[in-house]
Tab-separated table of C-alpha atoms in Angstrom:
chain	number	residue	atom	x	y	z
A	1	MET	CA	4.354	-1.254	10.276
A	2	ARG	CA	5.525	1.168	12.919
A	3	THR	CA	9.190	1.556	13.670
A	4	ARG	CA	11.623	2.580	16.339
A	5	ARG	CA	15.197	3.793	16.167
A	6	ASP	CA	18.141	2.852	18.378
A	7	LEU	CA	19.485	5.876	20.279
A	8	LYS	CA	22.626	6.626	22.268
A	9	HIS	CA	23.098	9.250	25.008
A	10	ARG	CA	19.519	10.412	24.994
A	11	ARG	CA	17.629	11.769	28.012
A	12	PRO	CA	15.248	9.131	29.445
A	13	GLY	CA	11.617	9.659	28.593
A	14	VAL	CA	8.431	8.003	27.494
A	15	GLY	CA	8.252	7.241	23.784
A	16	ARG	CA	5.690	9.109	21.732
A	17	SER	CA	2.977	7.338	19.794
A	18	TRP	CA	2.538	7.903	16.083
A	19	ALA	CA	0.130	6.920	13.325
A	20	ALA	CA	1.192	4.001	11.187
A	21	VAL	CA	-0.875	1.035	10.153
A	22	PHE	CA	0.064	-2.525	9.268
A	23	ILE	CA	-3.235	-3.095	7.540
A	24	THR	CA	-2.745	-6.589	6.164
A	25	ILE	CA	-2.134	-8.266	9.508
A	26	ALA	CA	-4.971	-6.565	11.363
A	27	GLY	CA	-3.396	-3.407	12.570
A	28	GLY	CA	0.181	-2.332	12.753
A	29	LEU	CA	3.710	-3.534	12.969
A	30	GLY	CA	5.859	-0.701	14.175
A	31	LEU	CA	9.363	-0.587	12.846
A	32	GLY	CA	12.380	1.330	13.925
A	33	GLY	CA	16.104	1.672	14.188
A	34	CYS	CA	18.275	0.866	11.231
A	35	SER	CA	21.586	-0.691	12.208
A	36	ALA	CA	24.384	-2.749	10.746
A	37	GLY	CA	24.309	-6.535	10.701
A	38	VAL	CA	26.741	-8.760	12.570
A	39	SER	CA	29.136	-11.109	10.816
A	40	ALA	CA	28.163	-14.391	12.452
A	41	PRO	CA	28.645	-17.618	10.440
A	42	TRP	CA	25.845	-18.375	8.009
A	43	PRO	CA	25.352	-22.131	7.714
A	44	GLU	CA	24.753	-23.592	4.269
A	45	VAL	CA	21.180	-24.907	4.378
A	46	ALA	CA	18.589	-26.046	1.886
A	47	PRO	CA	15.571	-23.944	0.834
A	48	ALA	CA	12.640	-24.208	3.190
A	49	ASP	CA	10.513	-27.315	2.882
A	50	ALA	CA	7.845	-29.129	4.875
A	51	ASP	CA	10.410	-31.239	6.721
A	52	ARG	CA	12.268	-28.240	8.125
A	53	ALA	CA	9.711	-25.423	8.306
A	54	THR	CA	5.973	-24.780	8.311
A	55	LEU	CA	4.098	-22.043	6.469
A	56	ARG	CA	0.706	-20.736	7.572
A	57	THR	CA	-1.406	-17.584	7.648
A	58	ARG	CA	-2.498	-15.533	10.636
A	59	GLY	CA	-6.044	-16.868	10.653
A	60	ASP	CA	-5.531	-20.452	9.498
A	61	ALA	CA	-3.472	-22.945	11.491
A	62	THR	CA	-3.323	-25.374	8.562
A	63	PRO	CA	0.214	-25.501	7.113
A	64	ARG	CA	0.429	-24.324	3.491
A	65	ALA	CA	2.470	-25.699	0.617
A	66	TRP	CA	5.790	-23.969	-0.011
A	67	SER	CA	4.967	-23.771	-3.716
A	68	SER	CA	2.302	-21.179	-2.819
A	69	PHE	CA	4.578	-18.981	-0.660
A	70	GLU	CA	5.113	-15.941	-2.906
A	71	SER	CA	1.546	-15.878	-4.216
A	72	LEU	CA	0.290	-16.167	-0.629
A	73	VAL	CA	2.280	-13.322	0.907
A	74	VAL	CA	1.016	-10.747	-1.604
A	75	ARG	CA	-2.487	-11.369	-0.215
A	76	GLU	CA	-1.729	-11.649	3.502
A	77	PRO	CA	1.294	-12.058	5.785
A	78	ALA	CA	2.581	-15.596	6.181
A	79	LEU	CA	4.051	-17.010	9.386
A	80	VAL	CA	7.044	-19.332	9.009
A	81	ARG	CA	8.427	-21.500	11.804
A	82	ALA	CA	11.710	-23.365	11.374
A	83	ASP	CA	12.697	-26.428	13.382
A	84	GLU	CA	16.111	-26.530	11.712
A	85	PRO	CA	18.117	-23.886	9.843
A	86	VAL	CA	16.433	-23.128	6.523
A	87	THR	CA	16.661	-20.612	3.708
A	88	VAL	CA	13.447	-19.018	2.470
A	89	GLU	CA	13.521	-17.598	-1.071
A	90	PHE	CA	11.548	-14.351	-0.973
A	91	TYR	CA	11.153	-12.488	-4.273
A	92	GLY	CA	14.790	-12.844	-5.233
A	93	ARG	CA	16.102	-12.474	-1.672
A	94	SER	CA	17.423	-15.353	0.423
A	95	VAL	CA	16.362	-15.156	4.069
A	96	TRP	CA	18.097	-17.569	6.435
A	97	LEU	CA	16.231	-18.727	9.560
A	98	ASP	CA	18.054	-20.329	12.484
A	99	THR	CA	16.826	-23.276	14.558
A	100	ALA	CA	13.567	-22.630	16.468
A	101	SER	CA	12.915	-19.380	14.587
A	102	GLY	CA	9.618	-17.667	13.830
A	103	VAL	CA	9.283	-15.031	11.099
A	104	VAL	CA	6.303	-13.237	9.538
A	105	PHE	CA	6.835	-12.484	5.844
A	106	GLY	CA	4.755	-9.843	4.098
A	107	VAL	CA	4.430	-7.575	1.058
A	108	SER	CA	3.104	-4.023	0.828
A	109	PRO	CA	2.852	-1.607	-2.111
A	110	ASP	CA	6.162	-0.070	-1.007
A	111	THR	CA	8.168	-2.764	0.829
A	112	LEU	CA	8.968	-6.393	1.420
A	113	TYR	CA	9.457	-7.317	5.076
A	114	ALA	CA	10.355	-10.232	7.339
A	115	PHE	CA	9.517	-9.721	11.034
A	116	CYS	CA	11.398	-11.998	13.446
A	117	PHE	CA	9.571	-12.812	16.670
A	118	ALA	CA	11.619	-15.868	17.696
A	119	GLY	CA	15.167	-17.058	17.045
A	120	ARG	CA	17.078	-15.094	14.461
A	121	ALA	CA	17.051	-14.479	10.728
A	122	ARG	CA	19.423	-12.967	8.206
A	123	SER	CA	19.542	-11.681	4.647
A	124	GLY	CA	22.717	-10.429	3.017
A	125	GLY	CA	24.856	-9.106	5.850
A	126	VAL	CA	21.984	-8.049	8.098
A	127	ASP	CA	20.918	-10.091	11.145
A	128	VAL	CA	17.697	-9.665	13.099
A	129	GLY	CA	16.493	-11.108	16.385
A	130	PRO	CA	13.163	-11.095	18.249
A	131	GLY	CA	11.338	-7.804	17.787
A	132	GLN	CA	13.276	-6.773	14.695
A	133	VAL	CA	12.429	-6.790	11.014
A	134	LEU	CA	14.259	-6.933	7.701
A	135	LEU	CA	12.863	-4.277	5.361
A	136	TRP	CA	13.464	-4.037	1.607
A	137	THR	CA	12.473	-1.305	-0.817
A	138	ALA	CA	12.411	-1.515	-4.604
A	139	ALA	CA	15.770	0.294	-4.735
A	140	GLY	CA	17.865	-2.861	-4.401
A	141	PRO	CA	18.451	-6.280	-2.853
A	142	GLU	CA	19.931	-5.316	0.525
A	143	PRO	CA	17.605	-4.939	3.540
A	144	ARG	CA	17.701	-2.526	6.457
A	145	ARG	CA	17.040	-3.519	10.047
A	146	TYR	CA	14.398	-1.926	12.295
A	147	HIS	CA	12.641	-2.606	15.589
A	148	VAL	CA	8.955	-3.456	15.467
A	149	ASP	CA	6.541	-1.573	17.725
A	150	ALA	CA	5.613	-4.762	19.554
A	151	GLY	CA	2.972	-3.138	21.768
A	152	TYR	CA	1.032	-1.778	18.814
A	153	LEU	CA	1.342	-5.059	16.959
A	154	ARG	CA	0.227	-7.081	19.970
A	155	ASN	CA	-2.862	-4.901	20.472
A	156	THR	CA	-3.941	-5.232	16.852
A	157	THR	CA	-2.919	-8.758	15.893
A	158	THR	CA	-3.851	-12.282	16.879
A	159	VAL	CA	-2.670	-15.569	15.430
A	160	VAL	CA	-5.260	-18.337	15.600
A	161	ASP	CA	-4.253	-21.334	17.741
A	162	ASP	CA	-0.775	-19.918	18.378
A	163	PRO	CA	-0.562	-18.486	21.921
A	164	ASP	CA	3.232	-18.642	21.727
A	165	PHE	CA	3.153	-15.775	19.211
A	166	ASP	CA	1.348	-13.486	21.672
A	167	GLU	CA	3.578	-14.549	24.560
A	168	ARG	CA	6.699	-13.726	22.590
A	169	LEU	CA	5.251	-10.378	21.521
A	170	ALA	CA	4.414	-9.617	25.162
A	171	ALA	CA	8.034	-10.278	26.192
A	172	ILE	CA	9.327	-8.086	23.357
A	173	GLU	CA	6.858	-5.340	24.312
A	174	ALA	CA	8.016	-5.373	27.957
A	175	ARG	CA	11.657	-5.124	26.900
A	176	GLN	CA	10.901	-2.265	24.507
A	177	ARG	CA	9.050	-0.329	27.189
A	178	ARG	CA	12.188	-0.347	29.307
A	179	GLN	CA	14.308	0.683	26.318
A	180	ILE	CA	11.928	3.524	25.484
A	181	TRP	CA	11.912	4.772	29.073
A	182	TRP	CA	15.723	4.756	29.187
A	183	GLY	CA	15.903	6.520	25.847
A	184	ALA	CA	17.379	3.621	23.895
A	185	LEU	CA	14.500	3.607	21.380
A	186	GLU	CA	12.388	6.319	19.803
A	187	PRO	CA	9.735	6.352	17.054
A	188	THR	CA	10.767	6.725	13.429
A	189	GLY	CA	8.835	8.039	10.460
A	190	VAL	CA	9.203	4.722	8.622
A	191	ASN	CA	5.995	2.894	7.828
A	192	ALA	CA	6.746	-0.543	6.416
A	193	VAL	CA	3.260	-1.129	5.099
A	194	SER	CA	1.638	2.128	4.076
A	195	ALA	CA	2.888	5.635	3.468
A	196	THR	CA	-0.600	6.818	2.483
A	197	THR	CA	-4.092	7.055	3.932
A	198	PRO	CA	-6.012	3.783	4.397
A	199	GLU	CA	-8.251	4.598	1.416
A	200	VAL	CA	-5.335	5.255	-0.940
A	201	HIS	CA	-3.443	2.270	0.475
A	202	ALA	CA	-6.372	-0.059	-0.238
A	203	GLU	CA	-6.586	1.205	-3.819
A	204	ARG	CA	-2.839	0.848	-4.445
A	205	LYS	CA	-2.931	-2.745	-3.193
A	206	THR	CA	-5.341	-3.668	-5.989
A	207	TYR	CA	-2.762	-3.010	-8.712
A	208	LEU	CA	0.639	-3.137	-6.941
A	209	GLN	CA	0.221	-6.213	-4.722
A	210	ASP	CA	0.262	-8.822	-7.444
A	211	ALA	CA	2.944	-11.509	-7.633
A	212	ASP	CA	4.043	-10.555	-11.162
A	213	VAL	CA	4.103	-6.836	-10.373
A	214	VAL	CA	6.011	-7.383	-7.112
A	215	SER	CA	8.578	-9.527	-8.943
A	216	LEU	CA	9.100	-6.737	-11.477
A	217	ARG	CA	9.343	-3.866	-8.998
A	218	PHE	CA	11.452	-5.656	-6.377
A	219	ASP	CA	13.830	-7.430	-8.719
A	220	PRO	CA	17.252	-7.557	-6.981
A	221	GLU	CA	18.813	-5.896	-10.017
A	222	GLY	CA	17.150	-2.655	-8.931
A	223	PRO	CA	14.928	-0.127	-10.700
A	224	GLU	CA	17.296	0.665	-13.587
A	225	GLY	CA	16.201	-2.341	-15.651
A	226	LEU	CA	12.510	-2.057	-14.825
A	227	PRO	CA	11.325	-0.753	-18.255
A	228	GLY	CA	13.022	-3.662	-20.005
A	229	ARG	CA	11.557	-6.182	-17.568
A	230	VAL	CA	8.063	-4.783	-18.113
A	231	ALA	CA	8.459	-4.827	-21.894
A	232	GLY	CA	9.750	-8.395	-21.808
A	233	LEU	CA	6.930	-9.686	-19.606
A	234	PHE	CA	4.308	-7.879	-21.710
A	235	VAL	CA	5.591	-9.438	-24.936
A	236	ALA	CA	5.809	-12.877	-23.310
A	237	ALA	CA	2.196	-12.506	-22.135
A	238	LEU	CA	1.059	-11.522	-25.653
A	239	ARG	CA	2.836	-14.527	-27.190
A	240	ALA	CA	1.238	-16.826	-24.603
A	241	GLY	CA	-2.242	-15.324	-24.961
A	242	ASP	CA	-2.170	-14.430	-21.235
A	243	ALA	CA	-4.826	-11.700	-21.016
A	244	GLU	CA	-4.590	-11.464	-17.216
A	245	THR	CA	-0.905	-10.495	-17.265
A	246	VAL	CA	-1.441	-8.170	-20.238
A	247	SER	CA	-4.148	-6.388	-18.240
A	248	LYS	CA	-1.880	-5.899	-15.217
A	249	LEU	CA	0.707	-4.098	-17.344
A	250	LEU	CA	-1.590	-1.831	-19.360
A	251	SER	CA	-1.677	1.801	-18.271
A	252	PRO	CA	-4.636	2.547	-15.953
A	253	LYS	CA	-5.258	5.651	-18.065
A	254	LEU	CA	-6.331	3.426	-20.956
A	255	GLY	CA	-9.515	2.511	-19.083
A	256	LEU	CA	-12.788	4.295	-19.557
A	257	ALA	CA	-13.928	6.617	-16.758
A	258	GLY	CA	-16.055	4.798	-14.210
A	259	ASP	CA	-15.308	1.363	-15.624
A	260	ALA	CA	-11.518	1.329	-15.943
A	261	GLU	CA	-10.806	-2.210	-14.791
A	262	VAL	CA	-13.405	-3.786	-17.106
A	263	SER	CA	-12.151	-1.675	-20.001
A	264	ARG	CA	-8.516	-2.666	-19.424
A	265	LEU	CA	-9.395	-6.344	-19.185
A	266	THR	CA	-11.512	-6.144	-22.349
A	267	LEU	CA	-8.644	-4.491	-24.198
A	268	ALA	CA	-6.199	-7.058	-22.809
A	269	GLU	CA	-8.408	-9.941	-23.947
A	270	THR	CA	-8.623	-8.424	-27.410
A	271	LEU	CA	-4.854	-8.010	-27.635
A	272	ALA	CA	-4.008	-11.417	-26.167
A	273	GLY	CA	-6.504	-13.095	-28.512
A	274	ARG	CA	-4.478	-12.150	-31.581
A	275	ASP	CA	-1.676	-14.228	-33.083
A	276	TRP	CA	1.559	-12.749	-31.759
A	277	SER	CA	3.810	-15.670	-32.668
A	278	GLY	CA	5.774	-13.308	-34.944
A	279	LEU	CA	6.961	-11.181	-32.031
A	280	ASP	CA	10.537	-11.514	-30.875
A	281	GLU	CA	10.805	-12.974	-27.400
A	282	ALA	CA	13.163	-10.162	-26.343
A	283	PRO	CA	12.120	-6.551	-27.138
A	284	THR	CA	14.832	-4.261	-28.547
A	285	ALA	CA	15.591	-0.961	-26.827
A	286	THR	CA	15.377	2.258	-28.859
A	287	ASP	CA	16.908	5.690	-28.307
A	288	ASP	CA	13.912	6.471	-26.100
A	289	PRO	CA	14.299	4.603	-22.756
A	290	LEU	CA	10.509	4.129	-22.614
A	291	SER	CA	10.158	2.815	-26.163
A	292	TRP	CA	10.845	-0.735	-27.363
A	293	ASP	CA	10.764	-2.403	-30.778
A	294	VAL	CA	9.107	-5.813	-30.947
A	295	GLY	CA	8.466	-8.204	-33.835
A	296	ARG	CA	10.359	-9.508	-36.828
A	297	ASP	CA	10.751	-8.313	-40.433
A	298	GLY	CA	7.351	-7.590	-41.947
A	299	GLN	CA	5.674	-7.384	-38.519
A	300	ARG	CA	7.317	-4.569	-36.599
A	301	TYR	CA	5.685	-2.879	-33.616
A	302	ARG	CA	6.665	-0.110	-31.260
A	303	LEU	CA	5.897	-0.615	-27.556
A	304	ALA	CA	5.534	2.627	-25.559
A	305	LEU	CA	5.756	2.736	-21.753
A	306	VAL	CA	4.744	5.370	-19.217
A	307	PRO	CA	5.848	5.625	-15.544
A	308	GLY	CA	3.298	5.489	-12.757
A	309	ASP	CA	3.347	4.729	-9.021
A	310	GLY	CA	6.512	2.680	-8.915
A	311	LEU	CA	5.951	0.763	-12.143
A	312	PHE	CA	6.150	1.319	-15.892
A	313	TYR	CA	2.929	0.596	-17.764
A	314	VAL	CA	2.295	-0.132	-21.427
A	315	ALA	CA	0.604	2.889	-22.965
A	316	GLY	CA	0.620	1.869	-26.619
A	317	LEU	CA	1.456	-0.842	-29.130
A	318	THR	CA	1.598	0.557	-32.671
A	319	LYS	CA	2.698	-0.769	-36.043
A	320	SER	CA	6.123	0.468	-37.054
A	321	PRO	CA	6.987	1.480	-40.616
């Protein structure tokens, strides 16, 4: 997602282009210009539902069920249109949409974002209007506001059976061209979707863009409690025999060279297949911030974590004396 920054007292000139790719929606959303939100009234409204808002993907005009929202947006951006004011719950963040609003929600390995192309939206104390986006990092619950590079997005994105989306992008693009020429906007170095090469980005998506992993990393409590959240989810998955979740949280280094994913899943299935009913539901922290005690008297284990690419992974589960 490419970005632009608001400027004041800058010599008029043509904005420069820059490389940034919004891979999951067919090209790039350009972002730019962090600024403070306005303190307009925020109506009390119910969470989004089928009577007030519709949810769909870029390539499918069929409305989706709201129960699938968070699992959907980790795979591809989701377009939400609101006929009345609604609140969309988005990985622990509440995003309010005004009447006749249109917002694209998405997830990347490094950010959560909500791009407004019609109406207005708000989260926390930050408002956005057409052409702007709310952008969250894993550092905390509050978003920052940027401008989307509408021209780049329009040239790389289509929404099936929704010409209004392109028309609104075209209007935003024309307005931004004037702002760029007058020096009111300039490119930023912020990439909402990928801070790496396309090859590395595609690889990171395979293990970071998972609903459980996103919930852990982007918890509104911030990164300080991440080791405990990982330990708790891992133990819960063991107790439930959930090999898929166990596999997601095992360290990638546990896999065998050339066949890492199969090896991790095989190990996860072996672990999850055991009887872990004796484990405490809540792991106990030790003096080591990356070490947790799990289990009850007579069945004590030590859970060891290692940091890696924005997450803590389970590197070992050993019997304690």
